[in-house]
XYZ file of C-alpha atoms in Angstrom:
576
model
C 57.227 104.846 108.543
C 54.444 103.171 107.883
C 53.561 102.933 111.321
C 54.179 106.096 111.996
C 51.128 107.286 109.624
C 49.188 104.303 111.180
C 48.794 102.569 107.904
C 50.673 99.015 108.483
C 49.208 97.242 105.386
C 49.643 93.626 104.527
C 51.182 94.930 101.504
C 54.056 97.125 103.475
C 54.143 93.883 105.478
C 55.230 92.021 102.275
C 57.613 94.585 101.217
C 59.242 94.585 104.657
C 59.898 90.840 104.162
C 61.437 90.802 100.688
C 63.904 93.279 102.217
C 64.917 91.367 104.771
C 65.735 88.260 102.863
C 67.578 90.136 99.983
C 69.735 92.036 102.500
C 70.195 88.781 104.453
C 71.602 87.173 100.870
C 73.887 90.301 100.644
C 75.539 90.324 103.843
C 75.313 86.058 103.691
C 77.898 86.829 100.588
C 79.737 89.569 102.069
C 80.370 87.030 105.461
C 81.589 83.748 103.078
C 83.562 86.219 100.562
C 81.333 84.361 97.893
C 80.111 86.248 94.329
C 80.316 89.629 96.552
C 79.918 91.833 94.119
C 77.288 89.336 91.528
C 75.217 89.042 94.667
C 75.317 93.103 95.285
C 74.406 94.379 92.155
C 71.434 91.808 91.983
C 70.361 92.236 95.253
C 69.950 95.701 94.773
C 68.218 95.410 91.458
C 66.030 93.509 92.823
C 65.341 95.826 95.877
C 64.393 98.423 93.105
C 62.096 96.430 91.560
C 60.520 95.288 94.462
C 60.443 99.068 95.864
C 58.284 99.774 92.859
C 56.168 96.767 93.014
C 55.124 97.853 96.022
C 54.664 101.504 95.899
C 52.301 100.516 92.351
C 50.156 97.999 94.875
C 49.926 100.483 97.005
C 48.398 102.896 94.644
C 46.143 100.238 93.059
C 44.594 99.395 96.219
C 44.502 103.349 97.313
C 46.624 103.091 100.496
C 48.691 106.205 99.511
C 50.148 109.079 101.859
C 51.926 112.596 101.499
C 55.414 110.750 101.887
C 54.828 108.304 99.066
C 55.343 110.441 96.059
C 59.210 112.164 97.803
C 59.924 108.362 98.194
C 59.961 107.583 94.957
C 62.360 109.795 93.871
C 65.179 109.577 96.628
C 65.066 105.403 97.710
C 65.486 104.274 94.272
C 68.760 106.508 93.404
C 69.925 106.024 97.107
C 70.181 102.270 95.955
C 71.544 102.732 93.246
C 74.616 104.388 94.921
C 76.494 101.047 95.566
C 75.654 99.928 91.705
C 77.639 99.669 88.314
C 77.760 102.505 86.254
C 76.740 100.513 83.760
C 73.528 99.669 85.601
C 72.475 102.418 87.331
C 72.537 104.185 83.449
C 70.561 101.410 82.114
C 67.894 102.124 85.078
C 68.041 106.076 84.536
C 65.274 105.806 81.734
C 63.245 102.926 83.662
C 63.332 105.441 86.597
C 61.755 108.520 84.544
C 59.075 105.745 83.203
C 58.230 105.005 86.404
C 58.270 108.325 87.972
C 55.876 109.933 85.219
C 53.358 106.810 85.489
C 53.544 106.953 89.054
C 53.049 110.479 89.342
C 49.872 110.076 86.789
C 48.407 107.418 88.527
C 48.924 109.793 92.128
C 47.301 112.266 90.837
C 44.556 110.399 90.160
C 44.294 109.038 93.383
C 44.572 112.074 95.837
C 42.046 113.357 92.961
C 44.070 116.722 91.436
C 41.764 118.991 90.103
C 43.977 119.760 87.158
C 45.663 116.820 85.516
C 46.939 118.977 82.299
C 48.652 120.740 84.581
C 49.980 117.777 86.682
C 50.580 115.877 83.862
C 53.397 118.962 83.254
C 55.121 118.255 86.970
C 55.201 114.737 86.147
C 57.476 115.542 82.948
C 59.422 117.723 85.666
C 60.124 115.130 87.963
C 60.526 112.075 85.131
C 63.522 114.017 83.883
C 64.676 115.425 86.688
C 64.786 111.889 88.299
C 66.307 110.650 84.829
C 69.638 113.184 84.797
C 69.884 112.666 89.026
C 70.555 108.550 87.827
C 72.482 110.044 85.108
C 74.778 112.403 87.593
C 75.006 109.047 90.080
C 76.176 107.106 86.781
C 78.776 109.664 85.802
C 79.859 109.459 89.772
C 80.039 105.500 90.151
C 82.144 105.578 86.593
C 84.721 108.277 88.040
C 84.801 106.168 91.318
C 85.048 102.672 89.774
C 87.755 103.909 87.398
C 89.490 105.160 90.015
C 89.052 102.439 92.000
C 90.534 100.024 89.143
C 93.493 102.774 88.632
C 94.319 102.602 92.530
C 94.104 98.325 92.525
C 96.532 98.263 89.858
C 98.564 100.610 90.981
C 99.015 98.289 94.491
C 99.062 95.171 92.085
C 102.002 96.708 89.886
C 103.831 97.746 93.263
C 103.383 94.489 94.947
C 104.970 93.025 91.670
C 107.757 95.393 91.619
C 108.147 94.471 95.765
C 107.915 90.645 95.137
C 109.570 90.217 91.347
C 113.095 90.760 90.190
C 112.611 93.427 87.532
C 115.274 91.140 85.201
C 114.171 88.210 85.359
C 110.588 88.038 86.240
C 111.117 85.582 88.951
C 110.528 86.391 92.853
C 112.895 88.495 95.013
C 114.493 87.333 97.660
C 111.842 88.765 100.257
C 108.796 86.911 98.036
C 110.786 83.784 97.807
C 111.457 83.485 101.834
C 107.707 83.944 102.272
C 106.525 81.521 99.906
C 109.442 78.787 101.516
C 107.378 80.858 104.940
C 103.843 79.688 103.944
C 104.823 76.358 102.956
C 106.822 75.537 106.410
C 103.433 76.903 108.000
C 101.717 74.204 106.337
C 103.852 71.481 107.239
C 104.661 70.702 103.613
C 107.926 69.031 102.349
C 109.981 70.386 100.146
C 113.642 71.486 99.211
C 115.674 74.493 98.543
C 118.195 74.362 95.992
C 120.654 77.230 95.845
C 122.774 77.991 92.434
C 125.169 80.301 91.566
C 126.613 80.879 88.221
C 130.009 79.753 87.172
C 132.245 81.930 84.695
C 129.713 84.519 84.749
C 132.205 87.413 85.450
C 134.713 86.713 83.056
C 131.310 86.595 80.387
C 130.324 89.619 82.096
C 133.880 91.568 81.210
C 134.534 89.712 77.859
C 130.765 90.319 76.490
C 129.333 92.989 78.298
C 126.621 93.222 80.776
C 123.704 92.953 77.859
C 125.234 88.790 77.157
C 125.423 88.739 81.426
C 121.708 90.078 81.455
C 121.032 87.699 78.655
C 121.937 84.557 79.965
C 120.355 85.514 83.366
C 116.677 86.100 81.119
C 117.203 82.244 79.767
C 118.639 80.722 82.669
C 115.618 82.072 84.390
C 113.073 80.863 81.843
C 114.309 77.343 82.350
C 114.295 77.452 85.969
C 110.903 78.147 85.370
C 109.850 74.977 82.774
C 111.844 72.781 85.000
C 109.188 69.678 85.979
C 108.873 69.736 90.059
C 110.291 73.622 90.806
C 107.189 75.227 93.091
C 109.325 78.563 93.441
C 111.963 79.837 91.447
C 113.741 83.744 92.729
C 117.086 85.232 91.919
C 118.475 86.460 94.920
C 120.793 88.761 93.522
C 124.024 89.185 90.991
C 124.079 85.643 89.390
C 122.490 84.288 92.516
C 119.613 81.947 92.351
C 117.036 79.565 94.197
C 114.586 77.210 93.825
C 111.880 75.412 95.746
C 111.247 71.831 95.534
C 108.590 68.846 95.422
C 110.702 66.519 98.146
C 108.162 63.946 98.305
C 110.576 61.964 96.824
C 113.620 59.159 97.820
C 116.902 60.724 98.135
C 117.899 59.190 94.880
C 114.801 60.197 92.996
C 115.442 64.045 94.360
C 119.690 63.952 93.215
C 118.340 63.114 89.571
C 116.101 65.518 89.005
C 118.482 67.831 90.697
C 120.586 66.573 88.275
C 118.419 67.106 85.466
C 117.568 70.700 86.954
C 121.461 71.277 86.609
C 121.927 69.782 82.952
C 119.106 71.912 81.937
C 120.725 75.001 83.094
C 124.320 74.800 81.449
C 122.595 74.092 78.063
C 124.681 76.840 75.884
C 122.937 80.218 76.117
C 122.080 82.179 71.994
C 122.641 85.744 72.073
C 123.569 88.485 69.221
C 124.817 85.633 67.311
C 127.751 84.257 69.804
C 127.010 81.074 71.872
C 127.922 81.719 74.907
C 128.599 79.003 77.668
C 128.169 79.136 81.593
C 128.403 76.821 84.074
C 126.070 76.257 87.149
C 126.906 74.892 90.510
C 123.680 73.473 92.576
C 123.444 72.831 96.730
C 120.214 71.673 97.892
C 118.941 70.325 101.402
C 115.583 69.059 102.362
C 113.507 70.743 105.504
C 112.794 66.809 106.588
C 116.197 65.222 106.382
C 118.959 68.304 106.774
C 117.215 70.731 108.803
C 114.471 71.710 111.252
C 114.283 75.400 110.709
C 114.254 77.800 107.846
C 117.683 79.301 108.386
C 119.555 76.685 108.745
C 117.746 75.272 105.653
C 118.858 77.930 103.518
C 122.238 77.692 105.072
C 122.606 74.400 104.675
C 121.653 74.810 101.172
C 124.357 77.532 100.474
C 126.864 74.971 101.906
C 126.398 71.833 99.650
C 126.422 74.583 96.817
C 129.820 76.357 97.798
C 131.251 72.394 98.044
C 129.933 71.646 94.777
C 131.485 74.884 93.643
C 134.617 74.312 95.109
C 135.128 70.840 93.703
C 133.634 71.564 90.171
C 131.364 68.683 91.041
C 128.316 70.616 89.382
C 126.059 69.794 92.039
C 125.778 68.499 95.674
C 123.373 67.144 98.231
C 124.347 68.268 101.687
C 125.341 66.351 104.267
C 125.792 66.613 107.970
C 129.428 64.475 107.524
C 130.639 66.508 105.057
C 128.761 70.099 105.774
C 128.122 69.981 109.149
C 130.950 71.898 110.553
C 129.965 74.244 108.134
C 126.579 74.412 109.342
C 127.136 74.374 113.102
C 129.135 77.804 112.998
C 126.122 78.937 111.261
C 123.993 77.504 113.842
C 125.699 79.017 116.946
C 125.482 82.292 115.135
C 121.956 82.269 115.096
C 121.922 80.767 118.483
C 124.396 83.643 119.908
C 122.090 86.391 118.876
C 118.785 84.656 120.777
C 121.205 83.613 123.854
C 122.233 87.454 123.972
C 118.848 88.652 123.641
C 117.553 86.239 126.468
C 120.603 86.530 128.334
C 121.362 82.989 128.385
C 125.263 84.819 128.349
C 126.704 85.929 131.931
C 129.338 87.370 133.837
C 131.900 85.824 135.072
C 135.400 86.292 137.088
C 138.442 85.526 137.999
C 140.779 86.764 140.686
C 144.284 88.570 140.547
C 145.803 87.896 144.212
C 148.553 90.255 144.937
C 152.315 88.194 144.094
C 153.260 88.929 147.980
C 150.341 88.772 150.559
C 148.418 86.460 148.171
C 145.050 89.226 149.228
C 142.663 89.711 146.307
C 143.267 92.498 144.731
C 141.230 92.887 141.329
C 139.145 90.643 139.215
C 139.341 89.904 135.482
C 135.569 90.296 134.146
C 134.859 87.255 131.245
C 131.855 85.797 129.470
C 130.120 82.407 129.774
C 127.301 80.505 127.887
C 125.592 79.432 130.312
C 122.286 77.628 128.391
C 122.646 76.555 124.807
C 120.483 74.407 122.418
C 123.403 73.351 119.906
C 124.806 70.116 120.614
C 127.515 71.476 122.478
C 128.060 74.755 124.658
C 130.709 76.973 122.909
C 133.621 77.992 124.563
C 134.947 82.214 124.761
C 137.710 81.425 122.532
C 135.162 80.115 120.016
C 131.913 82.135 120.894
C 134.042 85.781 121.404
C 135.410 85.488 118.137
C 131.523 85.486 116.684
C 130.448 88.192 118.534
C 133.145 90.208 116.676
C 131.854 89.218 113.679
C 128.685 89.526 113.938
C 129.166 92.867 115.286
C 128.028 92.519 118.541
C 130.737 92.584 120.976
C 129.861 95.902 122.423
C 126.558 94.644 123.031
C 128.418 91.248 125.058
C 131.239 94.010 126.721
C 127.859 96.044 127.864
C 125.836 93.716 129.538
C 128.781 91.427 131.042
C 129.800 94.845 132.700
C 126.540 95.682 133.999
C 126.074 92.713 135.042
C 129.473 92.860 137.386
C 128.857 96.155 138.244
C 125.222 95.461 139.709
C 126.071 92.746 141.844
C 128.038 94.423 144.382
C 129.751 92.037 145.541
C 133.081 93.178 143.615
C 133.563 97.020 144.102
C 135.807 98.082 145.632
C 138.558 95.361 143.893
C 139.651 96.641 140.401
C 138.051 95.260 137.940
C 140.254 94.168 134.195
C 138.108 94.078 131.080
C 139.409 92.623 127.984
C 138.805 95.280 124.807
C 139.184 94.124 121.259
C 140.808 96.792 118.633
C 137.888 96.658 116.782
C 136.131 98.096 119.830
C 138.283 100.961 119.573
C 137.791 102.235 116.634
C 134.212 103.620 117.424
C 135.147 106.843 118.585
C 132.642 107.200 120.938
C 133.714 103.846 122.914
C 135.129 105.721 126.243
C 131.947 108.078 126.493
C 129.822 104.615 126.021
C 131.891 103.239 128.791
C 131.868 105.886 130.959
C 128.528 106.144 131.053
C 127.906 102.602 131.808
C 130.144 102.797 135.263
C 128.141 106.276 135.956
C 124.841 104.401 135.764
C 126.317 102.536 138.715
C 127.789 105.240 140.506
C 131.574 103.194 139.734
C 134.732 105.180 140.081
C 136.828 104.855 136.844
C 140.209 104.376 138.756
C 138.467 100.804 139.891
C 138.821 100.115 136.296
C 141.764 98.502 133.992
C 141.664 97.552 130.242
C 143.464 94.735 129.132
C 144.268 95.067 125.355
C 146.690 92.883 123.312
C 148.983 93.426 120.923
C 146.708 93.618 117.923
C 145.902 96.946 119.062
C 149.082 97.838 117.358
C 148.785 95.460 114.105
C 147.027 98.711 112.260
C 145.277 101.998 113.130
C 147.548 102.280 115.941
C 147.547 105.610 116.340
C 143.654 106.324 116.384
C 143.878 103.447 119.496
C 146.564 105.260 121.187
C 144.541 107.915 121.074
C 141.303 106.214 122.596
C 143.150 104.784 125.053
C 144.896 108.023 126.061
C 141.653 109.243 126.169
C 141.033 106.061 128.590
C 143.479 107.738 130.789
C 142.318 110.781 131.207
C 138.742 109.717 132.710
C 140.993 107.416 135.240
C 141.339 104.141 133.965
C 144.175 101.691 133.841
C 145.427 100.170 130.459
C 147.186 96.929 130.456
C 148.939 94.559 128.102
C 147.310 91.172 128.103
C 149.252 87.886 127.035
C 152.473 89.949 127.025
C 155.339 87.945 124.810
C 153.391 86.055 122.516
C 153.243 88.408 119.914
C 155.830 89.187 117.515
C 156.889 92.953 118.832
C 156.388 93.021 122.091
C 159.515 95.187 123.099
C 157.826 97.597 120.965
C 154.804 97.904 122.011
C 155.850 98.624 125.700
C 157.279 101.979 124.039
C 154.567 102.421 122.095
C 151.523 102.247 123.782
C 150.268 104.586 126.678
C 150.371 101.476 129.519
C 150.103 100.874 133.550
C 150.322 97.308 133.632
C 152.012 94.059 131.435
C 150.276 90.401 132.004
C 152.786 88.035 131.514
C 151.197 85.503 129.126
C 151.005 82.127 131.283
C 152.814 80.030 129.055
C 155.870 81.183 130.402
C 155.024 80.598 133.679
C 153.897 77.092 132.533
C 157.114 76.426 130.964
C 159.483 77.866 133.925
C 160.663 74.817 136.187
C 161.637 73.064 132.918
C 165.093 74.429 132.095
C 167.286 77.244 133.286
C 166.347 79.147 129.998
C 162.476 79.162 130.943
C 163.465 80.487 133.824
C 165.474 83.305 132.953
C 163.098 84.847 130.709
C 160.743 85.048 132.445
C 162.448 86.412 135.393
C 163.784 88.893 132.802
C 160.384 89.530 131.849
C 159.450 90.598 134.780
C 162.312 92.715 135.374
C 161.419 94.622 132.337
C 157.886 95.634 133.460
C 159.848 96.846 136.635
C 162.266 98.926 135.194
C 159.665 100.258 133.503
C 157.863 101.131 136.262
C 154.675 98.984 134.939
C 153.068 96.990 137.993
C 153.682 93.476 136.162
C 150.839 90.764 136.832
C 152.028 86.988 135.976
C 148.963 84.221 134.143
C 148.867 80.902 134.613
C 149.850 80.022 138.049
C 148.300 76.635 139.147
C 150.809 75.743 141.630
C 152.190 77.194 145.119
C 155.493 76.557 143.795
C 154.760 78.935 140.766
C 153.573 81.538 142.801
C 156.172 81.354 145.192
C 159.345 81.471 142.514
C 157.132 84.889 140.844
C 157.323 85.890 143.694
C 160.975 85.502 144.676
C 161.004 87.086 140.780
C 159.765 90.161 141.795
C 156.129 90.056 139.940
C 153.536 92.391 141.327
C 150.124 89.979 141.091
C 149.490 86.521 140.251
C 146.729 85.279 138.247
C 145.583 81.468 137.937
C 144.160 78.721 138.764
C 145.955 77.945 141.937
C 144.358 81.874 142.979
C 140.810 80.987 141.654
C 138.688 78.948 138.790
C 136.787 80.984 137.084
C 133.413 81.655 138.592
C 129.905 82.808 137.588
C 128.644 85.966 139.889
C 125.471 83.671 141.085
C 128.082 81.316 142.186
C 130.627 83.428 144.304
C 128.150 84.908 147.016
C 131.161 83.992 149.324
C 134.048 86.416 147.648
C 137.173 85.057 147.195
C 139.659 86.303 150.569
C 142.624 84.895 150.447
C 144.562 81.957 148.003
C 145.680 79.741 150.366
């Protein structure tokens, strides 16, 4: 602005340099997050002072121009906008006095004709300037009050989101965040899970108020135990702590024993002595587990063992608790493997018993790549998938992979389904959508069920199977002869085919009775006009025998072993 009027003076240059220094200090404090508010307020007050020193200096040297006076009205107000309301209120009278004096000297410097008239104007400007500062102070107070309320609300919200309201301990989310922070810092720590013993009887006898009192007292004790880095209530009467694990095994055992002893002291409430036990199990991230989920499961497993054996507390042991932990690790790995596509489709051929021509394939699942010590077999991960609610995901993935391959159509495809899948009202619709997406006729699909579909919800299961038959699919009863009500199932279920369990064919030949049972089972299926397939055919002799007995189809290792789709580019053509 000075340059635009051609009045660049040494005072203006010093003023600009001072501004740069102060603004640089404010910027540096902001970047380093060091005392930002204090530096900002101090810097703005310094800028206010520099401005007025420069303004009066220019008056003294008679270097003023027509814009000098308006600048004194607005620049100080502009600087005050970011100040604390108390500082603005304190500067209001200072600004009024400075404006009045500046206006008097300004008029004298410009040679005003009526100093008395300009004095009145100076008073008006001084009052207006003071009022402007006062208004800015009020606005700053309102803004700061609103900001403080907002910050308090956010802090309270964060506290409520991370704190258990009853005990004041961390909740599960905050505890997990703390453990994740420890892991990120590569810190060594132990996690202990705690479960109160006899807590439900205590609630039943004395009421929930007594139970709440016990939880609060236990939580208070937890926070006073040396070595506890974080404590949380996970829910109900389950608690957890993170302990400093920079101790030997013996020292850590002693610390946990001390923790258990501290927590199991009686609790006084309402004139009564309440006795409650605590079961503690712990594991360390350095010794027992490399991942946080595995560490938590290890501590929980040790706690459950301590509770079952009534030992008070227990340390995780690979030898004792390894099997339970492996199950948990398998479940975690299964989820990842399913999302990565490490579970693949495999097929096993089904042949015509008379001609030995391949007439269909059974779709199976195989876990091909696994980070566990031993890759689980289908009889291990299929129940796991059902337990985790992922059986349908596994089915759709393997079915879609099989239909995409194009190597098995137009052969019939047998798909194993569980009773739990039939309980979903949209199961058949979803199945049909997969077939439609791959342009596959439902007539090529056989749904294989077991007798478990009759153990419960048989009416809804039968209804779903009838719906599948109306859509064009075939229904087969798998593992016939292994259940407790096989014959009644032949009458109750809507069946087109029976697959006789491999135990019959493998026992055949050991006695005349075994042969008679196998023969009778085949004849029964034939008399009911059901297609009969015998499983477990492992020799040519067995194949010839069931052919003579009248079986329609055979399946087993002699026909072909299950193979991944990627390994079946040369398709099975004939078993012999």
